[in-house]
Amino acid sequence: MNLFEFLLDPASWTGPSGIPARLLQHLLYSGAAVLLAALVAIPLGVVIGHTRRGDAVASGLSNAARAIPTLGLLVLVVTLLGTGAAPVVGALAVLAVPPVLINTVAGFRQADQEAVHAGRALGMTPWQLVRQVELPLATPLIVSGVRSASLQVIATATVAALAAAGGLGRFVVDGQRLGPEGYPQMLAGAVLVALLAIVVDLLLGGLSWQLERRRRHIRREERGDLDALRAGELAEQAAARPDTADRAGDADRPADAATVEVPAGETPDTGPRPGHR
């Protein structure tokens, strides 16, 4: 039996050990791990990115999580908690935290500062600024971090089979036990994992593209609000300010000759009278 015969065999698509069941288990493990990592990394990244404090904490946590070998962590967790899905999800979640955390912080740091200043000028509270301005602008990078974490988790979730769990890794482990006869099964497991990763990457890539379009729209709206606010402030200042131009013109105008009011019937006295000494 070769790879195509194994994939086209109806027995490979039925039962609790068939491809659909193993695929669903793999998706559940991966989805739970990424969700758990997002629940931890995104709020922490929002706080660090908004306050501009704690970069060392984020970098330290990310580097420490990346340095931990997944297989070694899985063995440690299985030794402490036993076999099953929970140890697998916990080990995979540790692997998924660094890219989500780093991208969340970077998304807030790279948010358009003009839009942020416009929100502050409009009187937004810090929570409103995060929810209505910074978070929508940072969402594409956050999704990019989730995308990277998902690919890593899907590829690494094959180790779930080593903890007596399910997933597509069962094809690799079970095929290895069969010896040469299990090579098609092992290859099928590897191909299915690669195809799953490609499909998830395309889906999240499309979502990231849509969010990027929305981000550009938000930036245009915030810049429009900022321009309108600046125009209103300039108009108010011009209305409240005295007409200095007219005053300057009056100051530069030469003074008129002095005039003397003369009662009716009299002539102005412009010089000495004749015969007067």
PDB file of C-alpha atoms in Angstrom:
ATOM      1  CA  MET A   1       0.000   0.000   0.000  1.00  0.00           C
ATOM      2  CA  ASN A   2       1.273   3.448  -0.928  1.00  0.00           C
ATOM      3  CA  LEU A   3       0.201   6.945   0.080  1.00  0.00           C
ATOM      4  CA  PHE A   4      -2.611   7.294  -2.449  1.00  0.00           C
ATOM      5  CA  GLU A   5      -4.004   3.847  -1.684  1.00  0.00           C
ATOM      6  CA  PHE A   6      -4.118   4.712   1.990  1.00  0.00           C
ATOM      7  CA  LEU A   7      -5.858   8.031   1.352  1.00  0.00           C
ATOM      8  CA  LEU A   8      -8.350   6.485  -1.076  1.00  0.00           C
ATOM      9  CA  ASP A   9      -9.136   3.514   1.147  1.00  0.00           C
ATOM     10  CA  PRO A  10     -12.687   3.942   2.569  1.00  0.00           C
ATOM     11  CA  ALA A  11     -11.513   2.383   5.836  1.00  0.00           C
ATOM     12  CA  SER A  12      -9.189   5.360   6.336  1.00  0.00           C
ATOM     13  CA  TRP A  13     -12.183   7.729   6.457  1.00  0.00           C
ATOM     14  CA  THR A  14     -14.429   5.886   8.869  1.00  0.00           C
ATOM     15  CA  GLY A  15     -14.390   4.991  12.549  1.00  0.00           C
ATOM     16  CA  PRO A  16     -12.849   6.729  15.562  1.00  0.00           C
ATOM     17  CA  SER A  17      -9.382   6.308  14.074  1.00  0.00           C
ATOM     18  CA  GLY A  18     -10.295   7.607  10.623  1.00  0.00           C
ATOM     19  CA  ILE A  19      -9.014  10.769   9.013  1.00  0.00           C
ATOM     20  CA  PRO A  20     -12.075  12.972   9.834  1.00  0.00           C
ATOM     21  CA  ALA A  21     -11.986  12.030  13.525  1.00  0.00           C
ATOM     22  CA  ARG A  22      -8.229  12.559  13.794  1.00  0.00           C
ATOM     23  CA  LEU A  23      -8.493  15.843  11.925  1.00  0.00           C
ATOM     24  CA  LEU A  24     -11.179  17.090  14.291  1.00  0.00           C
ATOM     25  CA  GLN A  25      -9.070  16.138  17.307  1.00  0.00           C
ATOM     26  CA  HIS A  26      -6.088  17.948  15.830  1.00  0.00           C
ATOM     27  CA  LEU A  27      -8.164  21.072  15.263  1.00  0.00           C
ATOM     28  CA  LEU A  28      -9.537  20.946  18.797  1.00  0.00           C
ATOM     29  CA  TYR A  29      -6.100  20.679  20.367  1.00  0.00           C
ATOM     30  CA  SER A  30      -4.689  23.449  18.200  1.00  0.00           C
ATOM     31  CA  GLY A  31      -7.679  25.750  18.594  1.00  0.00           C
ATOM     32  CA  ALA A  32      -7.794  25.331  22.377  1.00  0.00           C
ATOM     33  CA  ALA A  33      -4.063  26.004  22.679  1.00  0.00           C
ATOM     34  CA  VAL A  34      -4.175  29.146  20.529  1.00  0.00           C
ATOM     35  CA  LEU A  35      -7.272  30.411  22.351  1.00  0.00           C
ATOM     36  CA  LEU A  36      -5.638  29.882  25.738  1.00  0.00           C
ATOM     37  CA  ALA A  37      -2.488  31.653  24.559  1.00  0.00           C
ATOM     38  CA  ALA A  38      -4.530  34.560  23.179  1.00  0.00           C
ATOM     39  CA  LEU A  39      -6.417  34.966  26.460  1.00  0.00           C
ATOM     40  CA  VAL A  40      -3.101  35.379  28.241  1.00  0.00           C
ATOM     41  CA  ALA A  41      -0.980  37.218  25.659  1.00  0.00           C
ATOM     42  CA  ILE A  42      -3.418  39.745  24.156  1.00  0.00           C
ATOM     43  CA  PRO A  43      -4.494  41.473  27.419  1.00  0.00           C
ATOM     44  CA  LEU A  44      -0.884  41.568  28.577  1.00  0.00           C
ATOM     45  CA  GLY A  45       0.212  42.976  25.229  1.00  0.00           C
ATOM     46  CA  VAL A  46      -2.551  45.598  25.308  1.00  0.00           C
ATOM     47  CA  VAL A  47      -1.415  46.841  28.719  1.00  0.00           C
ATOM     48  CA  ILE A  48       2.246  46.925  27.727  1.00  0.00           C
ATOM     49  CA  GLY A  49       1.584  48.535  24.358  1.00  0.00           C
ATOM     50  CA  HIS A  50      -0.790  51.194  25.662  1.00  0.00           C
ATOM     51  CA  THR A  51       1.225  52.209  28.710  1.00  0.00           C
ATOM     52  CA  ARG A  52       4.567  51.937  26.885  1.00  0.00           C
ATOM     53  CA  ARG A  53       5.956  50.102  29.891  1.00  0.00           C
ATOM     54  CA  GLY A  54       7.097  46.542  30.412  1.00  0.00           C
ATOM     55  CA  ASP A  55       8.940  45.873  27.163  1.00  0.00           C
ATOM     56  CA  ALA A  56      11.561  43.972  29.088  1.00  0.00           C
ATOM     57  CA  VAL A  57       8.865  41.759  30.603  1.00  0.00           C
ATOM     58  CA  ALA A  58       7.365  41.000  27.197  1.00  0.00           C
ATOM     59  CA  SER A  59      10.738  40.233  25.645  1.00  0.00           C
ATOM     60  CA  GLY A  60      11.786  38.099  28.602  1.00  0.00           C
ATOM     61  CA  LEU A  61       8.597  36.055  28.611  1.00  0.00           C
ATOM     62  CA  SER A  62       8.706  35.544  24.855  1.00  0.00           C
ATOM     63  CA  ASN A  63      12.351  34.502  24.812  1.00  0.00           C
ATOM     64  CA  ALA A  64      11.849  32.156  27.768  1.00  0.00           C
ATOM     65  CA  ALA A  65       8.822  30.518  26.144  1.00  0.00           C
ATOM     66  CA  ARG A  66      10.661  30.079  22.865  1.00  0.00           C
ATOM     67  CA  ALA A  67      13.638  28.521  24.610  1.00  0.00           C
ATOM     68  CA  ILE A  68      11.524  25.778  26.181  1.00  0.00           C
ATOM     69  CA  PRO A  69      11.539  22.608  24.036  1.00  0.00           C
ATOM     70  CA  THR A  70       7.965  21.542  23.377  1.00  0.00           C
ATOM     71  CA  LEU A  71       8.698  17.846  23.633  1.00  0.00           C
ATOM     72  CA  GLY A  72      10.541  18.273  26.920  1.00  0.00           C
ATOM     73  CA  LEU A  73       7.731  20.430  28.294  1.00  0.00           C
ATOM     74  CA  LEU A  74       5.185  17.825  27.203  1.00  0.00           C
ATOM     75  CA  VAL A  75       7.094  15.072  28.947  1.00  0.00           C
ATOM     76  CA  LEU A  76       7.283  17.162  32.125  1.00  0.00           C
ATOM     77  CA  VAL A  77       3.569  18.017  32.061  1.00  0.00           C
ATOM     78  CA  VAL A  78       2.582  14.409  31.341  1.00  0.00           C
ATOM     79  CA  THR A  79       4.750  13.251  34.220  1.00  0.00           C
ATOM     80  CA  LEU A  80       3.020  15.683  36.575  1.00  0.00           C
ATOM     81  CA  LEU A  81      -0.560  15.569  35.266  1.00  0.00           C
ATOM     82  CA  GLY A  82      -0.756  12.301  33.389  1.00  0.00           C
ATOM     83  CA  THR A  83      -1.751  11.633  29.796  1.00  0.00           C
ATOM     84  CA  GLY A  84      -4.676  13.166  27.958  1.00  0.00           C
ATOM     85  CA  ALA A  85      -5.687  16.307  26.141  1.00  0.00           C
ATOM     86  CA  ALA A  86      -5.047  18.803  28.951  1.00  0.00           C
ATOM     87  CA  PRO A  87      -1.245  18.368  29.102  1.00  0.00           C
ATOM     88  CA  VAL A  88      -1.047  18.633  25.325  1.00  0.00           C
ATOM     89  CA  VAL A  89      -3.093  21.842  25.203  1.00  0.00           C
ATOM     90  CA  GLY A  90      -1.036  23.389  28.009  1.00  0.00           C
ATOM     91  CA  ALA A  91       2.287  22.614  26.327  1.00  0.00           C
ATOM     92  CA  LEU A  92       1.080  23.924  22.971  1.00  0.00           C
ATOM     93  CA  ALA A  93      -0.290  27.102  24.582  1.00  0.00           C
ATOM     94  CA  VAL A  94       3.156  27.919  25.975  1.00  0.00           C
ATOM     95  CA  LEU A  95       4.487  27.629  22.425  1.00  0.00           C
ATOM     96  CA  ALA A  96       1.786  29.961  21.086  1.00  0.00           C
ATOM     97  CA  VAL A  97       2.229  32.802  23.618  1.00  0.00           C
ATOM     98  CA  PRO A  98       5.406  34.501  22.223  1.00  0.00           C
ATOM     99  CA  PRO A  99       4.216  35.432  18.700  1.00  0.00           C
ATOM    100  CA  VAL A 100       0.833  36.652  19.948  1.00  0.00           C
ATOM    101  CA  LEU A 101       2.377  38.743  22.733  1.00  0.00           C
ATOM    102  CA  ILE A 102       5.097  40.297  20.578  1.00  0.00           C
ATOM    103  CA  ASN A 103       2.706  41.179  17.747  1.00  0.00           C
ATOM    104  CA  THR A 104       0.157  42.688  20.127  1.00  0.00           C
ATOM    105  CA  VAL A 105       2.756  45.000  21.649  1.00  0.00           C
ATOM    106  CA  ALA A 106       4.082  45.885  18.194  1.00  0.00           C
ATOM    107  CA  GLY A 107       0.566  46.611  16.935  1.00  0.00           C
ATOM    108  CA  PHE A 108      -0.060  49.155  19.685  1.00  0.00           C
ATOM    109  CA  ARG A 109       3.375  50.688  19.242  1.00  0.00           C
ATOM    110  CA  GLN A 110       2.864  51.103  15.486  1.00  0.00           C
ATOM    111  CA  ALA A 111      -0.651  52.536  15.738  1.00  0.00           C
ATOM    112  CA  ASP A 112      -1.071  55.798  13.852  1.00  0.00           C
ATOM    113  CA  GLN A 113      -0.162  58.508  16.345  1.00  0.00           C
ATOM    114  CA  GLU A 114      -2.261  61.110  14.541  1.00  0.00           C
ATOM    115  CA  ALA A 115      -5.333  58.950  15.103  1.00  0.00           C
ATOM    116  CA  VAL A 116      -4.381  58.481  18.754  1.00  0.00           C
ATOM    117  CA  HIS A 117      -3.905  62.228  19.226  1.00  0.00           C
ATOM    118  CA  ALA A 118      -7.243  62.840  17.538  1.00  0.00           C
ATOM    119  CA  GLY A 119      -8.937  60.501  20.005  1.00  0.00           C
ATOM    120  CA  ARG A 120      -7.349  62.277  22.938  1.00  0.00           C
ATOM    121  CA  ALA A 121      -8.307  65.663  21.514  1.00  0.00           C
ATOM    122  CA  LEU A 122     -11.910  64.479  21.245  1.00  0.00           C
ATOM    123  CA  GLY A 123     -11.910  63.763  24.983  1.00  0.00           C
ATOM    124  CA  MET A 124     -11.751  59.960  24.925  1.00  0.00           C
ATOM    125  CA  THR A 125     -10.934  58.138  28.142  1.00  0.00           C
ATOM    126  CA  PRO A 126      -7.956  55.742  28.141  1.00  0.00           C
ATOM    127  CA  TRP A 127     -10.304  52.749  27.866  1.00  0.00           C
ATOM    128  CA  GLN A 128     -12.213  54.361  24.973  1.00  0.00           C
ATOM    129  CA  LEU A 129      -8.927  55.179  23.282  1.00  0.00           C
ATOM    130  CA  VAL A 130      -7.812  51.551  23.539  1.00  0.00           C
ATOM    131  CA  ARG A 131     -11.138  50.090  22.430  1.00  0.00           C
ATOM    132  CA  GLN A 132     -12.071  52.500  19.651  1.00  0.00           C
ATOM    133  CA  VAL A 133      -8.720  53.601  18.231  1.00  0.00           C
ATOM    134  CA  GLU A 134      -5.626  51.633  19.232  1.00  0.00           C
ATOM    135  CA  LEU A 135      -7.103  48.129  19.265  1.00  0.00           C
ATOM    136  CA  PRO A 136      -8.717  48.384  15.782  1.00  0.00           C
ATOM    137  CA  LEU A 137      -5.463  49.765  14.402  1.00  0.00           C
ATOM    138  CA  ALA A 138      -3.435  46.992  16.064  1.00  0.00           C
ATOM    139  CA  THR A 139      -5.799  44.163  15.096  1.00  0.00           C
ATOM    140  CA  PRO A 140      -4.059  43.255  11.794  1.00  0.00           C
ATOM    141  CA  LEU A 141      -0.751  42.693  13.580  1.00  0.00           C
ATOM    142  CA  ILE A 142      -2.497  40.788  16.364  1.00  0.00           C
ATOM    143  CA  VAL A 143      -4.116  38.503  13.794  1.00  0.00           C
ATOM    144  CA  SER A 144      -0.715  38.083  12.183  1.00  0.00           C
ATOM    145  CA  GLY A 145       0.638  36.891  15.532  1.00  0.00           C
ATOM    146  CA  VAL A 146      -2.286  34.487  15.940  1.00  0.00           C
ATOM    147  CA  ARG A 147      -1.626  33.272  12.413  1.00  0.00           C
ATOM    148  CA  SER A 148       2.023  32.556  13.164  1.00  0.00           C
ATOM    149  CA  ALA A 149       1.125  30.865  16.445  1.00  0.00           C
ATOM    150  CA  SER A 150      -1.519  28.714  14.750  1.00  0.00           C
ATOM    151  CA  LEU A 151       0.946  27.413  12.182  1.00  0.00           C
ATOM    152  CA  GLN A 152       3.465  26.537  14.870  1.00  0.00           C
ATOM    153  CA  VAL A 153       0.849  24.817  17.009  1.00  0.00           C
ATOM    154  CA  ILE A 154      -0.651  22.826  14.127  1.00  0.00           C
ATOM    155  CA  ALA A 155       2.779  21.591  13.100  1.00  0.00           C
ATOM    156  CA  THR A 156       3.748  20.734  16.680  1.00  0.00           C
ATOM    157  CA  ALA A 157       0.422  19.186  17.728  1.00  0.00           C
ATOM    158  CA  THR A 158       1.574  15.889  16.238  1.00  0.00           C
ATOM    159  CA  VAL A 159       3.396  15.313  19.552  1.00  0.00           C
ATOM    160  CA  ALA A 160      -0.043  14.858  21.142  1.00  0.00           C
ATOM    161  CA  ALA A 161       0.109  11.248  20.053  1.00  0.00           C
ATOM    162  CA  LEU A 162       3.110  10.747  22.339  1.00  0.00           C
ATOM    163  CA  ALA A 163       0.893  11.648  25.308  1.00  0.00           C
ATOM    164  CA  ALA A 164      -1.687   9.000  24.395  1.00  0.00           C
ATOM    165  CA  ALA A 165      -3.889  11.677  22.810  1.00  0.00           C
ATOM    166  CA  GLY A 166      -5.414  11.843  19.353  1.00  0.00           C
ATOM    167  CA  GLY A 167      -4.840  14.060  16.370  1.00  0.00           C
ATOM    168  CA  LEU A 168      -3.131  13.517  13.053  1.00  0.00           C
ATOM    169  CA  GLY A 169       0.027  12.567  14.898  1.00  0.00           C
ATOM    170  CA  ARG A 170      -1.563   9.179  15.611  1.00  0.00           C
ATOM    171  CA  PHE A 171      -0.948   8.238  11.978  1.00  0.00           C
ATOM    172  CA  VAL A 172       2.751   8.941  12.422  1.00  0.00           C
ATOM    173  CA  VAL A 173       3.104   7.124  15.741  1.00  0.00           C
ATOM    174  CA  ASP A 174       0.922   4.154  14.810  1.00  0.00           C
ATOM    175  CA  GLY A 175       2.589   3.849  11.405  1.00  0.00           C
ATOM    176  CA  GLN A 176       6.002   3.791  13.044  1.00  0.00           C
ATOM    177  CA  ARG A 177       4.942   0.842  15.170  1.00  0.00           C
ATOM    178  CA  LEU A 178       3.985  -1.098  12.061  1.00  0.00           C
ATOM    179  CA  GLY A 179       7.446  -0.857  10.589  1.00  0.00           C
ATOM    180  CA  PRO A 180       7.877  -0.618   6.805  1.00  0.00           C
ATOM    181  CA  GLU A 181       4.222  -1.430   6.261  1.00  0.00           C
ATOM    182  CA  GLY A 182       3.250   1.709   8.128  1.00  0.00           C
ATOM    183  CA  TYR A 183       5.269   4.133   6.022  1.00  0.00           C
ATOM    184  CA  PRO A 184       2.273   5.148   3.854  1.00  0.00           C
ATOM    185  CA  GLN A 185       0.304   5.852   7.018  1.00  0.00           C
ATOM    186  CA  MET A 186       3.148   7.961   8.428  1.00  0.00           C
ATOM    187  CA  LEU A 187       3.486   9.885   5.173  1.00  0.00           C
ATOM    188  CA  ALA A 188      -0.265  10.451   5.054  1.00  0.00           C
ATOM    189  CA  GLY A 189      -0.193  11.940   8.540  1.00  0.00           C
ATOM    190  CA  ALA A 190       2.615  14.323   7.576  1.00  0.00           C
ATOM    191  CA  VAL A 191       0.844  15.371   4.361  1.00  0.00           C
ATOM    192  CA  LEU A 192      -2.442  15.983   6.164  1.00  0.00           C
ATOM    193  CA  VAL A 193      -0.737  18.150   8.783  1.00  0.00           C
ATOM    194  CA  ALA A 194       0.944  20.195   6.036  1.00  0.00           C
ATOM    195  CA  LEU A 195      -2.336  20.631   4.136  1.00  0.00           C
ATOM    196  CA  LEU A 196      -4.144  21.686   7.317  1.00  0.00           C
ATOM    197  CA  ALA A 197      -1.475  24.275   8.044  1.00  0.00           C
ATOM    198  CA  ILE A 198      -1.729  25.664   4.507  1.00  0.00           C
ATOM    199  CA  VAL A 199      -5.526  25.957   4.682  1.00  0.00           C
ATOM    200  CA  VAL A 200      -5.440  27.689   8.075  1.00  0.00           C
ATOM    201  CA  ASP A 201      -2.714  30.037   6.853  1.00  0.00           C
ATOM    202  CA  LEU A 202      -4.798  31.041   3.815  1.00  0.00           C
ATOM    203  CA  LEU A 203      -7.907  31.636   5.929  1.00  0.00           C
ATOM    204  CA  LEU A 204      -6.098  33.769   8.492  1.00  0.00           C
ATOM    205  CA  GLY A 205      -4.261  35.583   5.708  1.00  0.00           C
ATOM    206  CA  GLY A 206      -7.589  36.566   4.148  1.00  0.00           C
ATOM    207  CA  LEU A 207      -8.861  37.736   7.531  1.00  0.00           C
ATOM    208  CA  SER A 208      -5.714  39.797   8.048  1.00  0.00           C
ATOM    209  CA  TRP A 209      -6.188  41.425   4.631  1.00  0.00           C
ATOM    210  CA  GLN A 210      -9.762  42.404   5.457  1.00  0.00           C
ATOM    211  CA  LEU A 211      -8.704  43.856   8.795  1.00  0.00           C
ATOM    212  CA  GLU A 212      -5.932  45.824   7.118  1.00  0.00           C
ATOM    213  CA  ARG A 213      -8.501  47.453   4.832  1.00  0.00           C
ATOM    214  CA  ARG A 214     -10.597  48.325   7.865  1.00  0.00           C
ATOM    215  CA  ARG A 215      -7.514  49.755   9.579  1.00  0.00           C
ATOM    216  CA  ARG A 216      -6.859  52.093   6.670  1.00  0.00           C
ATOM    217  CA  HIS A 217     -10.495  53.222   6.742  1.00  0.00           C
ATOM    218  CA  ILE A 218     -10.255  53.985  10.470  1.00  0.00           C
ATOM    219  CA  ARG A 219      -7.058  55.953   9.929  1.00  0.00           C
ATOM    220  CA  ARG A 220      -8.740  58.074   7.274  1.00  0.00           C
ATOM    221  CA  GLU A 221     -11.738  58.735   9.526  1.00  0.00           C
ATOM    222  CA  GLU A 222      -9.571  59.684  12.504  1.00  0.00           C
ATOM    223  CA  ARG A 223      -7.461  61.995  10.384  1.00  0.00           C
ATOM    224  CA  GLY A 224     -10.636  63.619   9.056  1.00  0.00           C
ATOM    225  CA  ASP A 225     -11.881  64.161  12.610  1.00  0.00           C
ATOM    226  CA  LEU A 226      -8.516  65.629  13.583  1.00  0.00           C
ATOM    227  CA  ASP A 227      -8.548  68.019  10.604  1.00  0.00           C
ATOM    228  CA  ALA A 228     -12.103  69.086  11.427  1.00  0.00           C
ATOM    229  CA  LEU A 229     -11.142  69.643  15.056  1.00  0.00           C
ATOM    230  CA  ARG A 230      -8.134  71.723  14.088  1.00  0.00           C
ATOM    231  CA  ALA A 231     -10.225  73.786  11.658  1.00  0.00           C
ATOM    232  CA  GLY A 232     -12.809  74.413  14.387  1.00  0.00           C
ATOM    233  CA  GLU A 233     -10.134  75.503  16.843  1.00  0.00           C
ATOM    234  CA  LEU A 234      -8.638  77.895  14.299  1.00  0.00           C
ATOM    235  CA  ALA A 235     -12.064  79.349  13.541  1.00  0.00           C
ATOM    236  CA  GLU A 236     -12.767  79.895  17.244  1.00  0.00           C
ATOM    237  CA  GLN A 237      -9.405  81.563  17.749  1.00  0.00           C
ATOM    238  CA  ALA A 238      -9.977  83.842  14.757  1.00  0.00           C
ATOM    239  CA  ALA A 239     -13.435  84.800  16.035  1.00  0.00           C
ATOM    240  CA  ALA A 240     -12.213  85.523  19.567  1.00  0.00           C
ATOM    241  CA  ARG A 241      -9.130  87.449  18.454  1.00  0.00           C
ATOM    242  CA  PRO A 242      -9.531  91.291  17.836  1.00  0.00           C
ATOM    243  CA  ASP A 243      -9.086  92.619  14.351  1.00  0.00           C
ATOM    244  CA  THR A 244      -5.401  93.392  14.615  1.00  0.00           C
ATOM    245  CA  ALA A 245      -5.087  94.023  10.909  1.00  0.00           C
ATOM    246  CA  ASP A 246      -7.504  96.939  11.003  1.00  0.00           C
ATOM    247  CA  ARG A 247      -5.824  98.349  14.070  1.00  0.00           C
ATOM    248  CA  ALA A 248      -2.463  98.150  12.422  1.00  0.00           C
ATOM    249  CA  GLY A 249      -3.830  99.994   9.410  1.00  0.00           C
ATOM    250  CA  ASP A 250      -5.229 102.756  11.593  1.00  0.00           C
ATOM    251  CA  ALA A 251      -1.899 103.112  13.364  1.00  0.00           C
ATOM    252  CA  ASP A 252      -0.021 103.522  10.096  1.00  0.00           C
ATOM    253  CA  ARG A 253      -2.455 106.120   8.700  1.00  0.00           C
ATOM    254  CA  PRO A 254      -1.119 109.776   9.084  1.00  0.00           C
ATOM    255  CA  ALA A 255      -3.003 111.978  11.499  1.00  0.00           C
ATOM    256  CA  ASP A 256      -5.393 114.514   9.922  1.00  0.00           C
ATOM    257  CA  ALA A 257      -4.836 118.233  10.345  1.00  0.00           C
ATOM    258  CA  ALA A 258      -6.371 119.696  13.454  1.00  0.00           C
ATOM    259  CA  THR A 259      -9.697 121.441  12.852  1.00  0.00           C
ATOM    260  CA  VAL A 260     -11.323 124.100  14.903  1.00  0.00           C
ATOM    261  CA  GLU A 261     -15.033 124.449  15.113  1.00  0.00           C
ATOM    262  CA  VAL A 262     -16.177 128.037  14.339  1.00  0.00           C
ATOM    263  CA  PRO A 263     -19.626 129.304  15.255  1.00  0.00           C
ATOM    264  CA  ALA A 264     -21.940 130.271  12.414  1.00  0.00           C
ATOM    265  CA  GLY A 265     -21.443 133.832  11.064  1.00  0.00           C
ATOM    266  CA  GLU A 266     -17.848 134.133  12.219  1.00  0.00           C
ATOM    267  CA  THR A 267     -14.657 133.638  10.330  1.00  0.00           C
ATOM    268  CA  PRO A 268     -11.747 131.739  11.698  1.00  0.00           C
ATOM    269  CA  ASP A 269      -8.903 133.724  13.166  1.00  0.00           C
ATOM    270  CA  THR A 270      -5.963 132.773  11.005  1.00  0.00           C
ATOM    271  CA  GLY A 271      -3.584 135.607  11.714  1.00  0.00           C
ATOM    272  CA  PRO A 272      -3.180 139.145  13.182  1.00  0.00           C
ATOM    273  CA  ARG A 273      -5.861 141.722  12.382  1.00  0.00           C
ATOM    274  CA  PRO A 274      -4.985 144.753  10.258  1.00  0.00           C
ATOM    275  CA  GLY A 275      -4.060 147.799  12.338  1.00  0.00           C
ATOM    276  CA  HIS A 276      -3.588 145.800  15.420  1.00  0.00           C
ATOM    277  CA  ARG A 277      -0.307 146.232  17.168  1.00  0.00           C
TER     278      ARG A 277
END
